[in-house]
CSV table of C-alpha atoms in Angstrom, one decimal:
chain,number,residue,atom,x,y,z
A,174,MET,CA,-52.8,-62.6,-16.8
A,175,THR,CA,-55.7,-65.1,-16.5
A,176,CYS,CA,-55.3,-68.6,-17.8
A,177,GLY,CA,-56.0,-72.2,-16.9
A,178,VAL,CA,-53.7,-73.8,-14.3
A,179,ASP,CA,-51.8,-77.0,-14.6
A,180,ARG,CA,-49.2,-78.1,-12.0
A,181,ARG,CA,-47.1,-80.1,-14.5
A,182,VAL,CA,-43.8,-78.5,-15.2
A,183,ALA,CA,-41.7,-79.3,-18.2
A,184,SER,CA,-38.0,-80.0,-17.7
A,185,GLN,CA,-36.8,-78.6,-21.0
A,186,SER,CA,-36.2,-74.9,-21.5
A,187,THR,CA,-36.5,-73.3,-24.9
A,188,TYR,CA,-37.0,-69.8,-26.4
A,189,VAL,CA,-40.2,-69.5,-28.4
A,190,PRO,CA,-40.4,-66.6,-30.8
A,191,MET,CA,-43.3,-64.3,-30.1
A,192,GLY,CA,-44.5,-61.1,-31.8
A,193,PRO,CA,-45.6,-58.0,-29.9
A,194,MET,CA,-48.7,-58.7,-27.9
A,195,LEU,CA,-50.0,-55.1,-27.9
A,196,THR,CA,-49.4,-51.8,-29.6
A,197,ASP,CA,-49.8,-48.4,-27.8
A,198,THR,CA,-49.6,-45.6,-30.2
A,199,ASN,CA,-49.9,-43.0,-27.5
A,200,LEU,CA,-46.4,-43.8,-26.1
A,201,ARG,CA,-43.3,-41.9,-27.2
A,202,ARG,CA,-41.0,-44.8,-28.1
A,203,ARG,CA,-37.3,-44.1,-27.6
A,204,PHE,CA,-35.8,-47.5,-27.6
A,205,TYR,CA,-33.0,-47.8,-25.0
A,206,TYR,CA,-33.0,-51.5,-24.5
A,207,ILE,CA,-31.5,-52.6,-21.2
A,208,VAL,CA,-32.0,-56.2,-20.1
A,209,VAL,CA,-33.1,-55.9,-16.5
A,210,SER,CA,-35.2,-59.0,-15.6
A,211,THR,CA,-36.5,-62.4,-16.9
A,212,TRP,CA,-40.0,-63.8,-17.0
A,213,TYR,CA,-40.6,-67.6,-16.7
A,214,TYR,CA,-43.7,-69.2,-18.2
A,215,ASP,CA,-44.3,-72.9,-17.8
A,216,MET,CA,-46.8,-73.7,-20.6
A,217,THR,CA,-48.3,-77.1,-19.9
A,218,SER,CA,-51.5,-76.8,-21.8
A,219,TYR,CA,-53.4,-74.6,-24.3
A,220,TYR,CA,-57.1,-74.4,-24.3
A,221,GLY,CA,-57.6,-72.2,-27.2
A,222,ASP,CA,-60.8,-70.3,-26.1
A,223,SER,CA,-60.7,-66.6,-26.0
A,224,GLU,CA,-61.9,-66.4,-22.4
A,225,SER,CA,-58.7,-67.9,-21.0
A,226,VAL,CA,-56.5,-65.5,-23.0
A,227,THR,CA,-55.8,-62.0,-21.9
A,228,SER,CA,-53.0,-59.6,-22.9
A,229,VAL,CA,-50.4,-58.3,-20.5
A,230,PRO,CA,-51.4,-54.8,-19.1
A,231,PRO,CA,-49.7,-52.1,-21.2
A,232,PRO,CA,-47.0,-51.1,-21.7
A,233,TYR,CA,-45.6,-54.5,-20.9
A,234,SER,CA,-44.7,-57.2,-23.5
A,235,MET,CA,-42.2,-59.9,-23.8
A,236,TYR,CA,-39.8,-61.0,-26.5
A,237,ASP,CA,-37.2,-63.6,-27.4
A,238,PRO,CA,-33.7,-62.3,-26.8
A,239,ASN,CA,-32.6,-64.0,-30.0
A,240,ASP,CA,-35.3,-62.3,-32.1
A,241,THR,CA,-34.4,-58.6,-32.5
A,242,GLY,CA,-37.6,-57.9,-34.4
A,243,ALA,CA,-39.8,-58.7,-31.4
A,244,GLN,CA,-38.2,-56.2,-29.0
A,245,GLN,CA,-40.7,-54.0,-27.2
A,246,ALA,CA,-40.2,-51.2,-24.6
A,247,PHE,CA,-41.1,-51.5,-21.0
A,248,SER,CA,-41.6,-48.7,-18.5
A,249,HIS,CA,-40.5,-50.8,-15.5
A,250,PRO,CA,-39.1,-54.3,-14.9
A,251,GLN,CA,-41.4,-57.0,-13.6
A,252,SER,CA,-40.7,-60.7,-12.9
A,253,TYR,CA,-43.3,-63.4,-12.4
A,254,THR,CA,-44.2,-67.0,-13.4
A,255,ASN,CA,-47.6,-68.1,-14.7
A,256,TYR,CA,-48.9,-71.6,-15.5
A,257,GLY,CA,-51.6,-72.3,-18.0
A,258,ALA,CA,-52.7,-71.2,-21.4
A,259,TYR,CA,-50.9,-68.6,-23.4
A,260,PRO,CA,-52.4,-66.5,-26.2
A,261,ARG,CA,-52.2,-67.5,-29.8
A,262,GLN,CA,-49.3,-66.4,-31.9
A,263,PRO,CA,-49.9,-64.0,-34.8
A,264,SER,CA,-49.8,-66.9,-37.2
A,265,GLY,CA,-52.6,-68.7,-35.3
A,266,ILE,CA,-50.3,-71.5,-34.3
A,267,PRO,CA,-50.6,-72.2,-30.5
A,268,SER,CA,-47.6,-72.1,-28.3
A,269,ALA,CA,-45.7,-75.3,-27.5
A,270,ILE,CA,-47.4,-77.5,-24.9
A,271,GLY,CA,-45.4,-78.8,-22.0
A,272,THR,CA,-42.5,-76.4,-22.7
A,273,ARG,CA,-40.9,-74.0,-20.2
A,274,MET,CA,-40.3,-70.7,-22.0
A,275,ASN,CA,-37.7,-68.1,-20.8
A,276,TYR,CA,-38.5,-64.5,-21.9
A,277,THR,CA,-36.6,-61.3,-21.3
A,278,ALA,CA,-38.0,-57.8,-20.9
A,279,ALA,CA,-36.4,-54.5,-21.9
A,280,VAL,CA,-37.1,-51.2,-20.1
A,281,ASP,CA,-37.1,-47.6,-21.3
A,282,THR,CA,-37.5,-45.5,-18.1
A,283,ARG,CA,-38.1,-42.4,-20.3
A,284,TYR,CA,-41.5,-43.5,-21.5
A,285,GLN,CA,-44.4,-41.3,-20.6
A,286,ALA,CA,-48.0,-42.0,-21.5
A,287,ARG,CA,-49.6,-39.3,-23.6
A,288,ASN,CA,-53.1,-40.3,-22.7
A,289,ASP,CA,-53.3,-42.0,-19.3
A,290,ALA,CA,-57.1,-42.2,-19.5
A,291,ASP,CA,-56.9,-44.8,-22.3
A,292,GLU,CA,-54.5,-47.1,-20.5
A,293,ARG,CA,-55.3,-49.7,-18.0
A,294,ALA,CA,-53.7,-49.5,-14.6
A,295,PRO,CA,-50.1,-50.8,-14.8
A,296,LEU,CA,-48.9,-53.6,-12.5
A,297,ILE,CA,-46.5,-51.2,-10.7
A,298,ASP,CA,-45.9,-47.5,-10.6
A,299,ARG,CA,-44.7,-46.3,-14.0
A,300,THR,CA,-43.2,-43.0,-12.9
A,301,SER,CA,-40.3,-42.4,-15.2
A,302,GLY,CA,-36.9,-41.2,-13.9
A,303,ASN,CA,-35.3,-41.7,-10.6
A,304,PRO,CA,-38.0,-42.0,-7.9
A,305,ASP,CA,-35.6,-40.7,-5.2
A,306,ALA,CA,-34.9,-37.5,-7.2
A,307,LYS,CA,-36.2,-34.3,-5.5
A,308,PRO,CA,-38.5,-32.1,-7.5
A,309,LYS,CA,-36.8,-29.0,-9.0
A,310,ASP,CA,-37.1,-26.0,-6.7
A,311,ASP,CA,-38.2,-23.0,-8.9
A,312,SER,CA,-38.2,-20.6,-6.0
A,313,THR,CA,-34.7,-19.4,-6.7
A,314,VAL,CA,-35.4,-18.5,-10.3
A,315,PRO,CA,-36.8,-15.0,-9.6
A,316,TRP,CA,-33.9,-14.3,-7.3
A,317,ALA,CA,-31.5,-15.4,-10.1
A,318,TRP,CA,-33.2,-13.1,-12.6
A,319,ALA,CA,-33.1,-10.2,-10.1
A,320,SER,CA,-29.3,-10.8,-9.6
A,321,VAL,CA,-28.7,-10.8,-13.3
A,322,VAL,CA,-30.8,-7.6,-13.8
A,323,LEU,CA,-28.8,-5.8,-10.9
A,324,LEU,CA,-25.5,-6.9,-12.4
A,325,LEU,CA,-26.5,-5.6,-15.8
A,326,PHE,CA,-27.6,-2.3,-14.3
A,327,ALA,CA,-24.3,-1.9,-12.4
A,328,VAL,CA,-22.3,-2.7,-15.5
A,329,THR,CA,-24.4,-0.2,-17.5
A,330,CYS,CA,-23.8,2.5,-14.9
A,331,ILE,CA,-20.0,1.9,-14.8
A,332,ALA,CA,-19.9,2.0,-18.6
A,333,ALA,CA,-21.9,5.2,-18.7
A,334,ILE,CA,-19.5,6.9,-16.1
A,335,ILE,CA,-16.4,5.8,-18.0
A,336,ALA,CA,-17.9,6.9,-21.3
A,337,SER,CA,-18.8,10.3,-19.8
A,338,ASN,CA,-15.2,10.8,-18.5
A,339,GLN,CA,-13.7,9.8,-21.8
A,340,THR,CA,-16.0,12.2,-23.6
A,341,HIS,CA,-15.0,15.0,-21.3
A,342,ARG,CA,-11.3,14.2,-21.7
A,343,VAL,CA,-11.7,14.1,-25.5
A,344,GLY,CA,-13.4,17.4,-25.5
A,345,GLU,CA,-10.5,19.0,-23.5
A,346,LEU,CA,-7.9,17.5,-25.8
A,347,ASN,CA,-9.8,18.8,-28.8
A,348,ALA,CA,-10.0,22.3,-27.3
A,349,HIS,CA,-6.3,22.2,-26.6
A,350,VAL,CA,-5.5,21.1,-30.1
A,351,GLU,CA,-7.6,23.9,-31.5
A,352,GLU,CA,-5.8,26.4,-29.4
A,353,LEU,CA,-2.5,25.1,-30.6
A,354,ASN,CA,-3.6,25.2,-34.2
A,355,LYS,CA,-4.6,28.9,-33.8
A,356,ARG,CA,-1.2,29.7,-32.3
A,357,MET,CA,0.6,27.7,-35.1
A,358,LYS,CA,-1.0,29.8,-37.8
A,359,ASP,CA,1.4,32.7,-36.8
A,360,TYR,CA,4.4,30.4,-36.2
A,361,PRO,CA,7.3,31.0,-36.7
A,362,PRO,CA,7.5,34.6,-35.5
A,363,THR,CA,9.1,37.2,-37.7
A,364,PRO,CA,12.5,38.6,-37.0
A,365,GLY,CA,10.9,41.8,-35.8
A,366,GLU,CA,8.8,39.9,-33.3
A,367,LEU,CA,11.8,38.0,-32.1
A,368,GLU,CA,13.7,41.2,-31.5
A,369,GLU,CA,10.7,42.6,-29.6
A,370,LEU,CA,10.6,39.5,-27.4
A,371,ARG,CA,14.4,39.9,-26.7
A,372,ARG,CA,13.9,43.5,-25.6
A,373,ASP,CA,11.0,42.6,-23.3
A,374,TYR,CA,13.1,39.8,-21.8
A,375,ASP,CA,16.0,42.2,-21.2
A,376,ILE,CA,13.7,44.7,-19.5
A,377,VAL,CA,12.3,42.0,-17.1
A,378,ARG,CA,15.7,40.7,-16.4
A,379,ALA,CA,17.1,44.2,-15.5
A,380,ALA,CA,14.1,44.8,-13.2
A,381,HIS,CA,14.8,41.5,-11.4
A,382,GLU,CA,18.5,42.4,-11.0
A,383,GLN,CA,17.5,45.8,-9.6
A,384,ASP,CA,15.3,44.2,-7.1
A,385,TYR,CA,18.1,41.9,-6.0
A,386,LYS,CA,20.4,44.9,-5.5
A,387,THR,CA,17.7,46.7,-3.5
A,388,TRP,CA,17.2,43.7,-1.2
A,389,ASP,CA,21.0,43.4,-0.6
A,390,ALA,CA,21.2,47.1,0.2
A,391,THR,CA,18.3,46.9,2.6
A,392,ARG,CA,19.8,43.8,4.3
A,393,THR,CA,23.2,45.6,4.7
A,394,ALA,CA,21.5,48.6,6.2
A,395,TYR,CA,19.6,46.5,8.7
A,396,LYS,CA,22.8,44.8,9.9
A,397,ALA,CA,24.5,48.2,10.2
A,398,ASP,CA,21.6,49.6,12.3
A,399,GLU,CA,21.7,46.5,14.5
A,400,GLU,CA,25.4,47.0,15.1
A,401,ARG,CA,24.9,50.7,15.9
A,402,TRP,CA,22.1,49.9,18.3
A,403,LEU,CA,24.3,47.3,20.2
A,404,LYS,CA,27.2,49.8,20.3
A,405,ALA,CA,24.9,52.5,21.7
A,406,ARG,CA,23.6,50.1,24.3
A,407,ASN,CA,27.1,49.1,25.4
A,408,ASP,CA,28.1,52.8,25.5
A,409,TYR,CA,25.2,53.5,27.8
A,410,PHE,CA,26.1,50.7,30.1
A,411,GLU,CA,29.8,51.8,30.1
A,412,LEU,CA,28.6,55.3,30.9
A,413,ARG,CA,26.7,54.1,33.9
A,414,ILE,CA,29.7,52.1,35.0
A,415,ASP,CA,31.9,55.2,34.8
A,416,GLU,CA,29.4,57.1,36.8
A,417,GLY,CA,29.4,54.4,39.5
A,418,ASN,CA,33.2,54.4,39.5
A,419,LEU,CA,33.1,58.1,40.0
A,420,LEU,CA,30.9,57.4,43.0
A,421,GLY,CA,33.3,54.9,44.3
A,422,LEU,CA,31.2,51.9,43.3
A,423,SER,CA,32.6,48.9,41.5
A,424,TRP,CA,31.9,45.2,41.0
A,425,ARG,CA,34.5,42.8,42.3
A,426,GLN,CA,34.9,39.0,42.6
A,427,VAL,CA,33.2,38.2,39.4
A,428,GLU,CA,32.4,34.4,39.4
A,429,SER,CA,30.8,32.2,36.8
A,430,HIS,CA,28.3,29.4,37.8
A,431,GLU,CA,26.2,26.8,36.1
A,432,CYS,CA,24.4,27.2,32.8
A,433,VAL,CA,20.8,28.1,33.3
A,434,ALA,CA,19.6,27.9,29.7
A,435,PHE,CA,20.9,27.2,26.2
A,436,GLY,CA,23.8,29.5,25.7
A,437,THR,CA,23.2,31.2,29.0
A,438,ARG,CA,25.4,31.1,32.2
A,439,ALA,CA,24.9,32.5,35.7
A,440,VAL,CA,27.5,35.1,36.8
A,441,THR,CA,27.9,36.7,40.2
A,442,ALA,CA,29.9,39.7,41.5
A,443,ARG,CA,30.2,41.6,44.7
A,444,LEU,CA,29.8,45.3,45.0
A,445,ALA,CA,32.6,47.1,46.8
A,446,VAL,CA,30.5,49.8,48.4
A,447,ASN,CA,27.6,49.0,50.7
A,448,LYS,CA,24.9,50.9,48.9
A,449,ALA,CA,21.7,49.0,48.2
A,450,GLU,CA,20.6,51.5,45.6
A,451,ALA,CA,23.9,51.1,43.8
A,452,CYS,CA,23.4,47.4,43.8
A,453,ARG,CA,20.0,47.7,42.0
A,454,HIS,CA,21.1,50.1,39.3
A,455,MET,CA,24.8,49.4,38.5
A,456,PRO,CA,25.3,47.4,35.3
A,457,ILE,CA,28.3,45.2,34.6
A,458,VAL,CA,30.5,44.2,31.6
A,459,VAL,CA,31.3,40.4,31.4
A,460,ASP,CA,33.5,39.1,28.7
A,461,GLY,CA,33.1,42.3,26.8
A,462,ILE,CA,29.3,42.2,27.1
A,463,ALA,CA,27.5,44.9,29.1
A,464,VAL,CA,24.7,43.5,31.3
A,465,ASP,CA,21.9,45.6,32.8
A,466,GLU,CA,20.9,45.6,36.4
A,467,PRO,CA,21.2,42.3,38.3
A,468,HIS,CA,18.3,39.9,38.5
A,469,ASP,CA,18.8,39.4,42.2
A,470,GLY,CA,19.9,42.2,44.4
A,471,GLU,CA,21.3,41.6,47.9
A,472,THR,CA,23.0,44.0,50.1
A,473,PHE,CA,26.4,43.7,48.4
A,474,ALA,CA,25.9,40.8,45.9
A,475,GLY,CA,24.3,40.6,42.4
A,476,ARG,CA,23.4,37.8,40.0
A,477,TRP,CA,23.2,37.9,36.2
A,478,ASN,CA,22.3,35.5,33.4
A,479,VAL,CA,24.8,36.1,30.6
A,480,GLY,CA,23.9,35.0,27.1
A,481,ASN,CA,25.9,33.8,24.1
A,482,VAL,CA,28.2,31.6,26.2
A,483,THR,CA,29.8,28.9,24.1
A,484,ALA,CA,30.4,26.6,27.1
A,485,CYS,CA,26.7,26.6,27.7
A,486,ARG,CA,25.8,25.2,24.2
A,487,PRO,CA,25.3,21.5,24.4
A,488,HIS,CA,24.4,19.5,21.3
A,489,TRP,CA,21.9,16.8,20.6
A,490,GLY,CA,23.1,13.4,19.5
A,491,GLY,CA,21.6,11.2,16.7
A,492,LEU,CA,17.8,11.1,16.4
A,493,ASN,CA,16.0,7.8,17.2
A,494,ASP,CA,12.7,7.5,15.3
A,495,LYS,CA,10.0,6.0,17.7
A,496,GLY,CA,7.2,6.2,15.2
A,497,CYS,CA,3.7,7.6,15.6
A,498,ILE,CA,2.6,8.1,19.2
A,499,GLY,CA,-1.1,7.4,18.6
A,500,GLN,CA,-3.4,6.5,15.8
A,501,GLY,CA,-4.9,9.6,14.2
A,502,SER,CA,-2.9,11.9,16.4
A,503,GLY,CA,-0.7,13.3,13.6
A,504,LYS,CA,2.3,13.3,15.9
A,505,HIS,CA,5.7,11.6,15.4
A,506,ARG,CA,8.1,10.9,18.2
A,507,PHE,CA,11.9,11.3,18.1
A,508,GLU,CA,14.4,10.9,20.9
A,509,ALA,CA,18.0,12.1,21.2
A,510,ARG,CA,20.7,12.3,23.9
A,511,LEU,CA,22.0,15.7,25.0
A,512,TRP,CA,25.8,15.9,25.1
A,513,ASP,CA,28.3,18.3,26.7
A,514,ILE,CA,26.4,19.3,29.9
A,515,HIS,CA,28.1,19.9,33.2
A,516,ASN,CA,27.5,20.3,36.9
A,517,GLY,CA,24.2,18.6,37.1
A,518,ASP,CA,22.4,21.3,35.1
A,519,TRP,CA,20.9,18.8,32.6
A,520,MET,CA,17.2,19.6,33.2
A,521,ALA,CA,17.7,23.4,32.6
A,522,MET,CA,19.8,22.7,29.5
A,523,CYS,CA,17.5,20.0,28.1
A,524,SER,CA,14.4,22.2,28.5
A,525,THR,CA,15.9,25.1,26.6
A,526,SER,CA,18.1,23.4,23.9
A,527,PRO,CA,16.7,23.8,20.4
A,528,GLN,CA,16.8,21.1,17.7
A,529,GLU,CA,16.1,21.0,13.9
A,530,ILE,CA,14.1,18.0,12.7
A,531,ASN,CA,13.3,17.5,9.0
A,532,GLY,CA,13.8,21.2,8.4
A,533,GLN,CA,11.6,22.4,11.3
A,534,VAL,CA,13.2,24.1,14.3
A,535,PHE,CA,11.9,23.3,17.8
A,536,GLU,CA,12.9,25.7,20.6
A,537,HIS,CA,12.9,22.9,23.2
A,538,PRO,CA,11.9,19.3,23.5
A,539,THR,CA,8.4,18.2,24.6
A,540,HIS,CA,9.8,16.7,27.8
A,541,CYS,CA,13.2,15.7,29.3
A,542,GLU,CA,14.2,12.5,31.1
A,543,SER,CA,17.4,11.3,32.8
A,544,ARG,CA,18.4,7.8,31.8
A,545,THR,CA,21.5,5.8,32.7
A,546,ARG,CA,21.9,4.5,29.2
């Protein structure tokens, strides 16, 4: 503002009503009046010529706080003090001389100039909004749209798959319903048809019963053949024994030893005649069981492994589940203690004793180990 200067300052402060000093029709006026600052003008003289009077650069103006009709919008607060002449009022009456006037400015930070070329340069930067705010980054917008498109595509594919499965299922159900409807056309069957069904059922049932009888007869015949074979074998051994006895050969001092396998015990006997050939060929009967030639033949001693010995049948204790032995191996480990073993033959008995686990029979364990507890 340009005006004459006078150093005299009035001691009295009053508010002088003032109208708007300028009008800018190119501004969008949204009146959010916030009192932010105060201007002080010490008016000590008024010269009245137009050269000493200039308007405040737009979009600034001042108003009396008590006069609501004179409120104008400001884009940014500014505070200053001028001395000298002040422009005329709208009524043509000059401002008071020698009076200190206190004015208040209101600010709307949302104002934007529609035509900056027609405005004179403001006193300060008129940038609206928060000057510290960062500009909006639009680089993420394409990626956001791409994500939305991909999500919609995935949802569409899933919906198509579900719809296809449901359509296929509905088709199967419809076909089943049609088949049932065709069968229901002839339902219920007539008494003649029921009688025919009963006859067919009786024929099938009689055929099954005949099969059962045939299987039982075959099983009985097999057992009879097995018994006859065992009897013939024993008769043959007894015949050989009789022949040996006729030759003066016989086994004496029959002794039982340790178990050598599950259900098998070692038995020794001494031949009464010193004939090596007789030792190799003479069988023996032990506990009513005929045994072929000895496994070991010395000059006058033989050794046999006799099976089906009850005393050589140890049993396994309770199973301890040790879980899987390796990831992806498909093997499960179980442990059990072997009971009713004698004379230090635990290794031979353990390695030949069978066990049933979950319906599966194992002829022998994977490995044996002697533990104190």
